[in-house]
């Protein structure tokens, strides 16, 4: 009888090429390597300098997302890049993918989008895989029961050349979330609440497995939102065991097995769960019933509270500095704080259900006079689906901008950014100083809260705008 | 990578906790395709005022911090993005070692791969270092010690493989390539061969 193992251990064990020793880390095999324009050029240069090839181009998948404009091209076809460097970076990725034989979802692809949105959409992300990308939010793919984590550019070079990484085995942390999320409260509120509880370094050195009835009840998109932000608790990765919801979501996608191979895959994937009696290095329990619409009030994602709860008093000078930067006042809730910009998008909340959630609030309403609202779909597929439902019309008639897919204001390196001092309610994942533009102040929130705040002109409770829906949910 | 055995310098201190990689190098400077020259934008938005002049409130702009190659930073340094541009920028700016009670995983791994000594020290030593800016230290990779003149030396943990690579200037990609046969055998065994 084998010893009981956690989900993480099962995936890890199946990918060890060489065991770790005291002197050397394990060599870990990578099933899928995702590549984008920003963290890859120096890695390809290294390969060229050494005369190396990409070992498994078919296990490598590239897209354009970080530095590309989200406004359409001019009449002459020119894309409005923020700088010539940004354009050069995109051109470079095209040349690298061409020269090394890598599939690139570039401008001509109808599947282009944010790297962590298109991996799952294409069915490239599958349970039990190891997935890496030169991007910390690779943890998103853990929603499918894949061990997925961000790497640096040197490691991007390692994976390109050898399909392997040198890794020490991380520790495991189970986060049990039981009970039902209250009406009008979603996955983003939950994960902000969790990070608020365990802290921005609460997961350092660990791989988190999210489990419990509240997690099982989540849709795949909601699970991706949760796993996406694992890195904001310092964790290497986040994982959710695959189940019927996972299989139903993946079925028929371009890169998943079809026919009898599909049945075999599902049978194999079904074993990917933590055995009874398996040991985690740490465990945390969260009560889903206590989660409210949650927002951040400081300059890291751990500074999160219910939107109607008073901002906690600073316990040191550094805390105070964060409050001052945000113009947050201890004892006052974030609800009611005037808003300048609202951003709906990113690999955290740029998928179809996120856009629907924002549209539900905006339908028949208008964005407040002094507020600028950007809605940026996570991918071309999301954009098409949203437009097919007429969501773009809802956004436009409310006075919001409907953009082309990309990272946009999540990282603010393509020119989409806030001005110094402006307050942004954002569905992205980082509220660091200057993340959305020099001097910009970021409040992280769910799509519903972001939309409600756009309408109100200040940080607002979405349940006020969803009263009919919430009542219905409660009755159901 | 060139071998790194020792860094000897006065320290500069950034007391802030959770200094993330966006603060080390803001995203708008990531549209580069090389690793060189990022020192000029290291800590850009903190270091410079709106008009481009030096921000007097940024601790590394203080006269005493000039030329310091050892940075002592508040807890959880390097959190956030996986951008390797952060250690590239620090190295190009002149920082060769970062001492902290807690350093974010990916940043630490990226740093060590580039010869930037990202070293975790105990809470008490960390507090002491934060309170003694400008002190002359020797960070010794072979001995795994931080030598404080007049205050004794402190031992630190360093992952043995990272230490070996630093001391010998070992190239990790070369190490992986030596395992080409094991990788091919794994692919065969697991049905992952091309
Ligand atoms: S949307 Fe934001 S977090 Fe996601 S990949 Fe792009 S920049 Fe990174």
XYZ file of C-alpha atoms and ligand atoms in Angstrom:
678
model
C 0.000 0.000 0.000
C 1.400 3.384 -0.961
C 1.439 6.132 1.611
C -1.401 8.639 1.138
C -0.300 11.629 -0.952
C -1.569 15.139 -1.529
C -2.597 16.324 -4.987
C 0.606 18.348 -5.142
C 2.748 15.319 -4.328
C 1.087 13.237 -7.025
C 1.834 15.816 -9.707
C 5.326 16.531 -8.415
C 6.270 12.843 -8.223
C 5.107 12.247 -11.788
C 7.421 14.967 -13.120
C 10.684 14.274 -11.352
C 13.386 13.469 -13.897
C 16.112 13.342 -11.244
C 15.514 13.337 -7.503
C 16.631 16.168 -5.330
C 19.674 15.555 -3.134
C 21.310 17.598 -0.413
C 23.586 19.115 -3.031
C 21.262 19.506 -5.982
C 17.623 20.426 -6.574
C 15.276 18.059 -8.377
C 15.077 18.200 -12.141
C 11.412 18.720 -12.883
C 9.867 18.105 -16.290
C 7.621 20.802 -17.757
C 4.592 19.727 -19.798
C 3.572 23.151 -21.027
C 5.634 26.311 -21.353
C 3.748 29.536 -21.994
C 5.664 32.453 -23.439
C 4.940 36.161 -23.893
C 6.826 39.121 -25.291
C 8.145 40.709 -22.092
C 10.038 37.995 -20.218
C 11.312 35.949 -23.158
C 13.631 38.000 -25.441
C 16.735 37.639 -23.251
C 16.105 33.890 -22.955
C 15.950 33.425 -26.720
C 19.117 35.528 -27.033
C 20.832 33.118 -24.635
C 19.785 30.163 -26.777
C 21.111 31.873 -29.871
C 24.400 32.737 -28.178
C 24.853 29.074 -27.273
C 23.618 27.697 -30.572
C 20.771 25.794 -28.892
C 17.362 24.769 -30.195
C 14.048 24.703 -28.345
C 13.824 21.118 -27.118
C 10.040 20.694 -27.446
C 8.505 23.507 -29.496
C 5.149 21.683 -29.471
C 5.061 21.976 -25.671
C 5.610 25.724 -25.994
C 2.857 28.235 -26.711
C 3.257 31.983 -27.161
C 0.979 34.999 -27.180
C 1.111 38.807 -27.169
C -0.480 40.447 -24.178
C 1.619 42.616 -21.849
C 2.990 45.502 -23.894
C 0.499 45.614 -26.754
C -2.020 48.408 -27.295
C -5.699 47.709 -26.607
C -6.855 50.390 -29.022
C -7.508 49.390 -32.630
C -5.007 50.099 -35.412
C -5.122 53.377 -37.323
C -6.558 53.521 -40.858
C -3.124 52.679 -42.265
C -2.990 49.509 -40.155
C -0.422 50.920 -37.674
C -1.010 49.743 -34.107
C -0.770 52.522 -31.497
C 2.182 51.126 -29.529
C 3.170 53.159 -26.488
C 6.824 53.324 -27.586
C 8.979 51.999 -30.434
C 10.539 49.639 -27.850
C 7.167 48.027 -27.172
C 6.715 47.443 -30.882
C 10.251 46.075 -31.176
C 9.527 43.642 -28.349
C 6.467 42.322 -30.157
C 8.374 42.031 -33.436
C 11.112 40.182 -31.572
C 8.706 37.591 -30.184
C 7.372 37.013 -33.687
C 10.886 36.451 -35.024
C 11.821 34.193 -32.106
C 8.719 32.028 -32.503
C 9.281 31.828 -36.228
C 12.954 30.901 -35.926
C 12.432 28.343 -33.153
C 9.215 26.814 -34.505
C 6.860 27.891 -31.708
C 3.113 28.405 -32.126
C 2.389 32.098 -31.606
C -1.038 33.619 -31.129
C -0.145 37.000 -32.532
C -2.186 39.774 -34.108
C -3.416 37.468 -36.847
C -4.765 34.837 -34.452
C -8.406 34.786 -33.359
C -7.227 33.036 -30.164
C -4.835 35.738 -28.986
C -5.191 36.974 -25.447
C -3.715 37.158 -21.983
C -1.486 34.125 -21.570
C -3.388 32.755 -18.576
C -6.727 33.183 -20.297
C -5.862 31.465 -23.565
C -4.046 28.427 -22.089
C -7.273 27.093 -20.573
C -9.435 28.263 -23.505
C -7.363 26.237 -25.938
C -7.427 23.224 -23.629
C -3.628 23.442 -23.509
C -3.976 23.611 -19.726
C -4.911 20.152 -18.446
C -5.142 18.418 -15.071
C -1.972 16.830 -13.752
C 0.360 18.906 -15.924
C 3.312 20.995 -14.885
C 2.953 24.436 -16.460
C 5.359 27.350 -16.279
C 5.567 30.837 -17.737
C 7.748 33.866 -17.163
C 4.891 35.442 -15.272
C 3.940 35.072 -11.629
C 0.216 34.640 -12.277
C 0.856 31.301 -13.924
C -0.718 30.005 -10.710
C -4.059 30.612 -12.508
C -3.769 27.251 -14.277
C -3.792 25.487 -10.912
C -7.587 25.789 -11.103
C -7.451 22.724 -13.374
C -5.370 20.650 -10.975
C -2.134 21.505 -12.779
C 1.034 22.440 -10.913
C 1.620 25.865 -12.449
C 4.034 28.551 -11.383
C 5.932 31.610 -12.539
C 9.623 31.568 -13.399
C 12.283 34.143 -14.237
C 13.823 34.745 -17.631
C 16.936 32.641 -16.957
C 14.599 29.748 -16.196
C 12.588 30.483 -19.340
C 15.865 29.766 -21.140
C 16.312 26.543 -19.150
C 12.870 25.294 -20.114
C 13.214 26.315 -23.757
C 16.495 24.429 -24.038
C 15.801 21.382 -21.847
C 12.047 21.305 -21.068
C 13.170 21.075 -17.431
C 13.695 23.197 -14.355
C 15.828 22.880 -11.250
C 13.488 23.011 -8.291
C 13.473 22.306 -4.580
C 10.240 20.730 -3.483
C 7.976 23.363 -1.893
C 5.856 22.789 1.220
C 2.104 22.334 1.111
C -0.641 24.482 2.610
C -4.287 23.421 2.566
C -6.878 26.192 2.642
C -10.266 24.687 3.463
C -13.158 26.921 2.561
C -16.450 25.558 3.797
C -19.987 26.901 3.792
C -21.675 28.863 1.051
C -20.647 32.288 -0.197
C -23.464 34.782 0.523
C -25.445 36.202 -2.427
C -23.625 38.967 -4.297
C -20.248 37.723 -3.028
C -17.892 36.009 -5.470
C -14.518 34.394 -5.994
C -12.618 37.685 -6.006
C -14.080 38.663 -2.652
C -13.159 35.229 -1.341
C -9.520 35.333 -2.422
C -9.034 38.915 -1.195
C -10.536 37.790 2.114
C -8.164 34.787 2.244
C -5.084 36.930 1.563
C -6.314 39.428 4.143
C -6.450 36.539 6.634
C -3.137 34.800 5.906
C -1.135 37.843 4.764
C 0.967 38.634 1.683
C 3.662 36.256 2.853
C 1.276 33.709 4.376
C 1.979 31.259 1.577
C 5.707 31.850 1.032
C 7.537 28.619 0.196
C 4.261 26.717 -0.137
C 1.945 25.383 -2.778
C -1.639 26.068 -1.713
C -4.393 23.536 -2.269
C -7.845 25.102 -2.020
C -10.483 22.625 -0.945
C -13.834 22.380 0.778
C -17.456 22.761 -0.239
C -17.207 26.457 -1.167
C -14.379 25.706 -3.607
C -16.181 22.719 -5.130
C -19.195 24.942 -5.773
C -17.159 27.439 -7.838
C -17.248 27.598 -11.645
C -13.962 27.101 -13.509
C -13.650 30.832 -14.121
C -14.142 31.510 -10.420
C -11.555 28.842 -9.550
C -9.119 30.563 -11.902
C -9.725 33.864 -10.092
C -8.887 32.188 -6.785
C -5.765 30.334 -7.986
C -4.586 33.407 -9.912
C -4.018 35.353 -6.717
C -2.143 32.593 -4.842
C 1.068 34.406 -5.658
C -0.263 37.480 -3.840
C -0.067 35.430 -0.651
C 3.532 34.628 -1.595
C 2.712 31.038 -2.608
C 4.487 29.400 -5.528
C 1.264 27.934 -6.839
C -2.389 27.301 -6.080
C -4.191 24.050 -6.836
C -7.759 22.804 -6.982
C -8.484 19.118 -7.525
C -10.128 18.483 -10.907
C -13.728 17.266 -10.835
C -16.828 17.033 -13.015
C -16.897 20.850 -13.334
C -13.335 20.784 -14.687
C -13.983 17.989 -17.166
C -17.189 19.556 -18.462
C -15.387 22.867 -19.020
C -12.481 21.279 -20.896
C -14.440 18.851 -23.045
C -14.196 19.543 -26.766
C -11.549 22.270 -26.485
C -8.995 22.241 -29.323
C -6.031 20.747 -27.488
C -7.698 18.187 -25.222
C -7.892 14.542 -26.271
C -11.048 13.601 -28.163
C -13.195 10.444 -28.337
C -11.953 7.404 -26.438
C -8.724 9.221 -25.601
C -10.887 11.756 -23.778
C -12.521 9.052 -21.664
C -9.112 7.635 -20.797
C -7.855 11.080 -19.858
C -10.840 11.731 -17.584
C -10.321 8.380 -15.881
C -6.705 9.295 -15.229
C -7.493 12.853 -14.119
C -10.114 11.586 -11.690
C -7.330 10.114 -9.531
C -5.820 13.569 -9.086
C -7.003 14.327 -5.590
C -5.504 14.327 -2.146
C -5.782 10.903 -0.497
C -7.529 10.584 2.853
C -4.924 10.869 5.592
C -2.366 12.697 3.440
C -0.312 15.257 5.300
C -0.054 18.980 4.551
C 2.680 21.075 6.107
C 0.048 23.601 7.178
C -3.729 23.935 7.117
C -6.008 26.962 7.355
C -9.801 27.089 7.623
C -11.959 29.834 6.170
C -15.711 30.195 6.643
C -17.252 31.195 3.317
C -20.400 32.492 5.042
C -18.380 35.300 6.630
C -17.054 36.701 3.346
C -18.472 40.044 2.231
C -17.735 42.172 -0.818
C -14.047 42.792 -0.146
C -11.639 45.504 -1.305
C -8.085 46.568 -0.558
C -7.314 49.740 1.340
C -3.500 49.756 1.273
C -0.621 49.060 -1.077
C -0.461 45.292 -1.074
C -3.199 42.696 -1.533
C -3.015 41.576 2.091
C -4.444 44.946 3.136
C -7.973 43.796 2.347
C -11.229 44.263 4.261
C -14.965 44.106 3.739
C -15.939 47.219 1.855
C -18.127 48.455 4.690
C -15.632 47.642 7.464
C -13.532 50.413 9.008
C -9.963 50.705 7.733
C -7.760 49.301 10.510
C -5.462 51.670 12.403
C -1.849 51.627 11.250
C 0.287 49.579 13.596
C 3.567 51.105 12.449
C 5.051 53.883 10.333
C 5.109 51.705 7.215
C 1.409 50.929 7.522
C 0.752 54.600 7.965
C 2.727 55.341 4.835
C 0.480 52.919 2.906
C -2.656 54.584 4.290
C -1.277 58.011 3.418
C -0.423 56.907 -0.110
C -3.982 55.638 -0.521
C -5.494 58.660 1.300
C -7.253 56.031 3.408
C -8.354 57.026 6.885
C -8.271 54.585 9.780
C -11.745 54.028 11.191
C -13.528 54.956 7.965
C -14.683 52.281 5.492
C -13.490 52.269 1.862
C -17.111 52.411 0.774
C -17.795 55.989 -0.330
C -14.208 56.773 -1.425
C -14.361 58.879 -4.638
C -13.240 57.020 -7.764
C -11.503 58.355 -10.904
C -10.944 55.243 -13.014
C -12.487 51.772 -13.117
C -10.733 48.866 -14.804
C -12.446 45.559 -15.562
C -10.134 42.969 -17.076
C -6.879 40.995 -16.508
C -6.184 37.299 -16.027
C -7.855 37.603 -12.626
C -11.224 38.887 -13.844
C -11.210 39.257 -17.634
C -13.243 36.188 -18.580
C -16.823 36.018 -19.832
C -18.587 35.520 -16.459
C -16.597 38.476 -15.064
C -17.792 40.695 -17.883
C -21.351 39.449 -17.413
C -21.109 40.284 -13.715
C -20.028 43.846 -14.489
C -22.661 44.179 -17.212
C -25.413 43.044 -14.843
C -24.686 46.092 -12.713
C -24.241 48.471 -15.649
C -27.262 47.463 -17.729
C -29.567 50.460 -17.993
C -27.237 52.614 -15.905
C -24.472 55.107 -16.630
C -20.897 55.459 -15.475
C -20.674 58.526 -13.204
C -19.680 61.791 -14.848
C -16.101 62.060 -13.640
C -15.255 58.397 -13.905
C -13.389 56.768 -16.766
C -14.138 53.071 -17.162
C -12.156 50.596 -19.258
C -13.436 47.115 -19.987
C -10.750 44.902 -21.490
C -11.631 41.311 -22.389
C -9.015 38.708 -21.490
C -8.860 37.222 -24.962
C -10.234 37.378 -28.490
C -12.488 34.426 -27.623
C -13.868 36.297 -24.621
C -14.337 39.390 -26.775
C -16.282 37.450 -29.413
C -18.471 35.723 -26.847
C -19.177 38.984 -25.028
C -20.044 40.764 -28.253
C -22.305 37.899 -29.304
C -24.303 38.529 -26.116
C -24.267 42.279 -26.658
C -22.232 42.988 -23.526
C -20.090 45.494 -25.417
C -23.239 47.484 -26.106
C -24.112 47.474 -22.413
C -20.653 48.822 -21.591
C -20.631 51.382 -24.375
C -24.080 52.724 -23.674
C -23.117 53.056 -20.015
C -20.210 55.224 -21.140
C -17.384 52.704 -20.641
C -14.618 52.012 -23.168
C -14.646 48.554 -24.775
C -11.085 47.622 -25.672
C -9.132 44.917 -27.472
C -7.781 42.025 -25.351
C -4.555 42.449 -23.389
C -3.120 43.024 -19.920
C -3.796 46.748 -20.204
C -4.130 48.550 -16.873
C -3.305 45.460 -14.845
C 0.367 46.183 -15.440
C 0.054 49.561 -17.171
C 3.012 49.131 -19.501
C 1.171 49.627 -22.783
C 0.077 53.196 -22.131
C -3.230 52.281 -20.467
C -2.666 53.858 -17.075
C -3.979 56.201 -14.438
C -2.598 59.669 -13.699
C -0.729 60.485 -10.490
C -3.087 60.582 -7.528
C -6.044 59.054 -9.337
C -7.949 56.318 -7.558
C -8.586 53.196 -9.610
C -11.038 50.481 -8.671
C -9.536 47.533 -10.458
C -10.433 43.883 -10.958
C -6.750 43.009 -11.407
C -4.470 41.514 -8.780
C -1.923 44.055 -7.549
C -2.415 47.322 -5.721
C 1.278 48.106 -5.346
C 2.378 51.735 -5.357
C 2.585 52.872 -8.949
C 1.445 49.556 -10.435
C -1.243 51.280 -12.510
C 0.788 54.398 -13.258
C 3.161 56.531 -11.243
C 1.350 57.812 -8.146
C -1.859 55.958 -9.031
C -3.855 54.507 -6.124
C -5.411 51.089 -6.644
C -8.352 49.472 -4.880
C -8.717 45.815 -5.843
C -12.274 44.572 -6.152
C -14.630 42.145 -7.886
C -16.153 42.996 -11.292
C -19.500 43.689 -9.589
C -17.943 46.057 -7.061
C -15.927 47.743 -9.814
C -19.041 48.292 -11.916
C -21.071 49.520 -8.942
C -18.272 51.940 -8.078
C -18.218 53.223 -11.661
C -21.919 53.990 -11.504
C -21.817 55.520 -8.032
C -18.620 57.493 -8.612
C -17.311 56.156 -5.317
C -16.484 52.723 -3.917
C -19.908 51.116 -3.721
C -21.587 47.910 -2.577
C -22.706 45.940 -5.651
C -25.527 44.308 -3.707
C -27.344 47.646 -3.791
C -27.357 47.429 -7.590
C -28.176 43.763 -7.752
C -31.033 43.849 -5.278
C -33.462 42.054 -7.541
C -30.856 39.393 -8.438
C -29.750 38.951 -4.855
C -33.346 38.574 -3.672
C -33.854 35.939 -6.352
C -30.721 34.071 -5.282
C -31.872 34.155 -1.692
C -35.285 32.804 -2.634
C -33.762 30.016 -4.737
C 28.096 33.633 -14.580
C 31.270 34.885 -12.900
C 32.053 33.320 -9.525
C 30.911 35.329 -6.497
C 32.720 34.533 -3.268
C 32.448 37.677 -1.201
C 30.839 41.076 -1.137
C 32.367 43.699 1.092
C 30.736 47.083 1.455
C 28.935 49.533 3.668
C 25.199 48.961 3.858
C 22.329 51.071 2.645
C 18.957 50.533 4.303
C 15.433 50.590 2.891
C 13.209 49.939 5.900
C 9.963 49.519 3.966
C 8.404 46.087 4.111
C 6.973 44.300 1.070
C 9.077 46.232 -1.446
C 7.682 44.665 -4.598
C 9.295 44.274 -7.986
C 7.105 47.050 -9.412
C 8.886 49.418 -7.038
C 12.288 47.973 -7.911
C 11.570 48.501 -11.603
C 8.212 49.855 -12.779
C 6.550 47.848 -15.535
C 6.778 50.557 -18.154
C 10.536 49.965 -18.306
C 10.103 46.295 -19.191
C 9.805 46.904 -22.916
C 13.464 46.065 -23.334
C 14.902 43.089 -25.162
C 18.275 43.070 -23.393
C 19.385 42.814 -19.756
C 21.770 45.741 -19.821
C 21.461 49.287 -18.603
C 18.506 48.916 -16.244
C 20.328 50.528 -13.298
C 19.211 53.954 -14.411
C 15.566 53.017 -13.836
C 16.157 50.986 -10.664
C 13.632 52.233 -8.047
C 12.784 54.863 -10.645
C 9.506 56.239 -9.277
C 10.786 56.314 -5.716
C 14.217 57.606 -6.534
C 13.179 60.469 -8.780
C 10.747 63.343 -8.371
C 8.181 64.286 -10.993
C 10.661 66.619 -12.719
C 13.269 63.863 -12.934
C 15.503 65.218 -10.170
C 16.616 63.042 -7.244
C 14.044 62.552 -4.504
C 15.783 63.600 -1.269
C 13.404 61.354 0.709
C 14.629 58.193 -1.038
C 17.139 56.630 1.372
C 19.533 55.462 -1.360
C 19.904 59.072 -2.528
C 21.464 60.049 0.814
C 25.167 60.894 0.633
C 25.984 58.055 3.058
C 24.326 55.490 0.793
C 26.426 56.270 -2.263
C 28.531 53.393 -3.485
C 26.950 50.880 -1.107
C 26.810 47.395 -2.617
C 24.854 45.799 0.240
C 21.188 46.613 0.656
C 19.347 45.835 3.892
C 15.611 45.860 3.227
C 12.395 45.457 5.211
C 10.620 42.112 5.399
C 9.330 40.323 2.266
C 11.570 42.083 -0.235
C 11.025 41.313 -3.930
C 7.416 40.187 -3.707
C 5.118 40.468 -6.692
C 6.059 39.868 -10.276
C 8.531 37.260 -11.543
C 10.380 39.846 -13.657
C 14.093 39.088 -13.677
C 14.516 42.730 -14.635
C 14.435 43.420 -10.874
C 17.754 41.701 -10.041
C 19.207 42.912 -13.365
C 18.330 46.490 -12.404
C 19.700 46.157 -8.856
C 22.985 44.682 -10.082
C 23.374 47.361 -12.741
C 22.636 50.004 -10.092
C 25.501 48.595 -8.027
C 23.769 46.385 -5.460
C 25.488 43.019 -5.084
C 23.768 41.683 -1.972
C 20.315 42.066 -0.412
C 19.892 41.118 3.249
C 16.421 40.628 4.612
C 14.498 38.478 7.107
C 12.267 37.189 4.341
C 12.696 37.346 0.571
C 10.053 36.426 -2.002
C 10.695 33.025 -3.645
C 10.924 33.895 -7.326
C 12.936 37.042 -6.726
C 15.440 35.132 -4.615
C 15.812 32.394 -7.197
C 16.218 34.954 -10.002
C 18.781 36.895 -7.980
C 20.988 33.956 -7.119
C 21.007 32.864 -10.760
C 22.453 36.257 -11.644
C 25.013 36.443 -8.858
C 23.020 38.871 -6.705
C 23.337 37.547 -3.139
C 19.757 37.467 -1.880
C 20.382 36.394 1.710
C 17.827 35.646 4.413
C 18.953 36.541 7.933
C 17.286 35.875 11.304
C 14.784 38.344 12.792
C 17.153 39.638 15.453
C 20.076 40.141 13.056
C 17.689 41.748 10.610
C 16.550 44.281 13.202
C 20.178 44.986 14.081
C 21.103 45.529 10.441
C 18.101 47.814 9.881
C 19.243 49.883 12.851
C 22.880 50.178 11.695
C 22.839 51.735 8.241
C 26.246 52.409 6.766
C 28.025 49.679 8.669
C 30.799 47.904 6.834
C 29.981 44.211 6.260
C 31.530 41.260 4.535
C 29.113 38.728 3.087
C 31.060 35.535 2.603
C 29.489 32.867 0.405
C 31.956 30.088 1.196
C 31.678 30.490 4.972
C 28.007 31.487 4.770
C 28.659 34.306 7.178
C 28.041 38.005 7.447
C 30.972 39.523 9.254
C 30.133 42.617 11.302
C 33.227 44.422 12.522
C 33.105 44.613 16.289
C 29.746 42.831 16.498
C 30.629 39.283 15.601
C 29.652 37.275 12.578
C 26.282 35.831 11.678
C 25.688 32.605 9.805
C 23.103 32.349 7.069
C 21.490 29.499 5.170
C 22.115 29.151 1.482
C 20.706 26.420 -0.693
C 23.752 24.189 -1.378
C 23.345 24.125 -5.148
C 22.964 27.899 -5.363
C 26.068 28.254 -3.186
C 28.029 25.867 -5.384
C 26.963 27.739 -8.537
C 27.947 31.089 -7.007
C 31.351 29.915 -5.832
C 32.256 28.065 -8.998
C 30.484 30.336 -11.446
C 28.532 27.264 -12.581
C 26.095 27.734 -15.332
C 22.816 26.036 -14.407
C 21.740 25.573 -17.992
C 24.947 23.647 -18.638
C 24.167 21.485 -15.601
C 20.692 20.697 -16.948
C 22.065 19.898 -20.391
C 24.352 17.291 -18.871
C 21.176 15.431 -17.918
C 19.971 15.181 -21.506
C 19.875 11.377 -21.376
C 17.853 11.308 -18.175
C 15.400 13.774 -19.694
C 15.020 11.672 -22.839
C 14.565 8.517 -20.734
C 11.883 10.254 -18.668
C 10.046 11.318 -21.830
C 10.132 7.721 -23.113
C 8.972 6.251 -19.819
C 6.098 8.694 -19.415
C 4.949 8.599 -23.013
C 6.006 12.214 -23.552
C 8.524 11.634 -26.318
C 8.093 13.744 -29.452
S -3.259 40.449 -16.862
Fe -1.856 41.273 -15.343
S -1.336 39.605 -14.008
Fe -2.277 38.740 -15.829
S -0.574 38.200 -17.157
Fe -1.216 40.270 -17.708
S 0.034 41.623 -16.460
Fe 0.231 39.586 -15.582
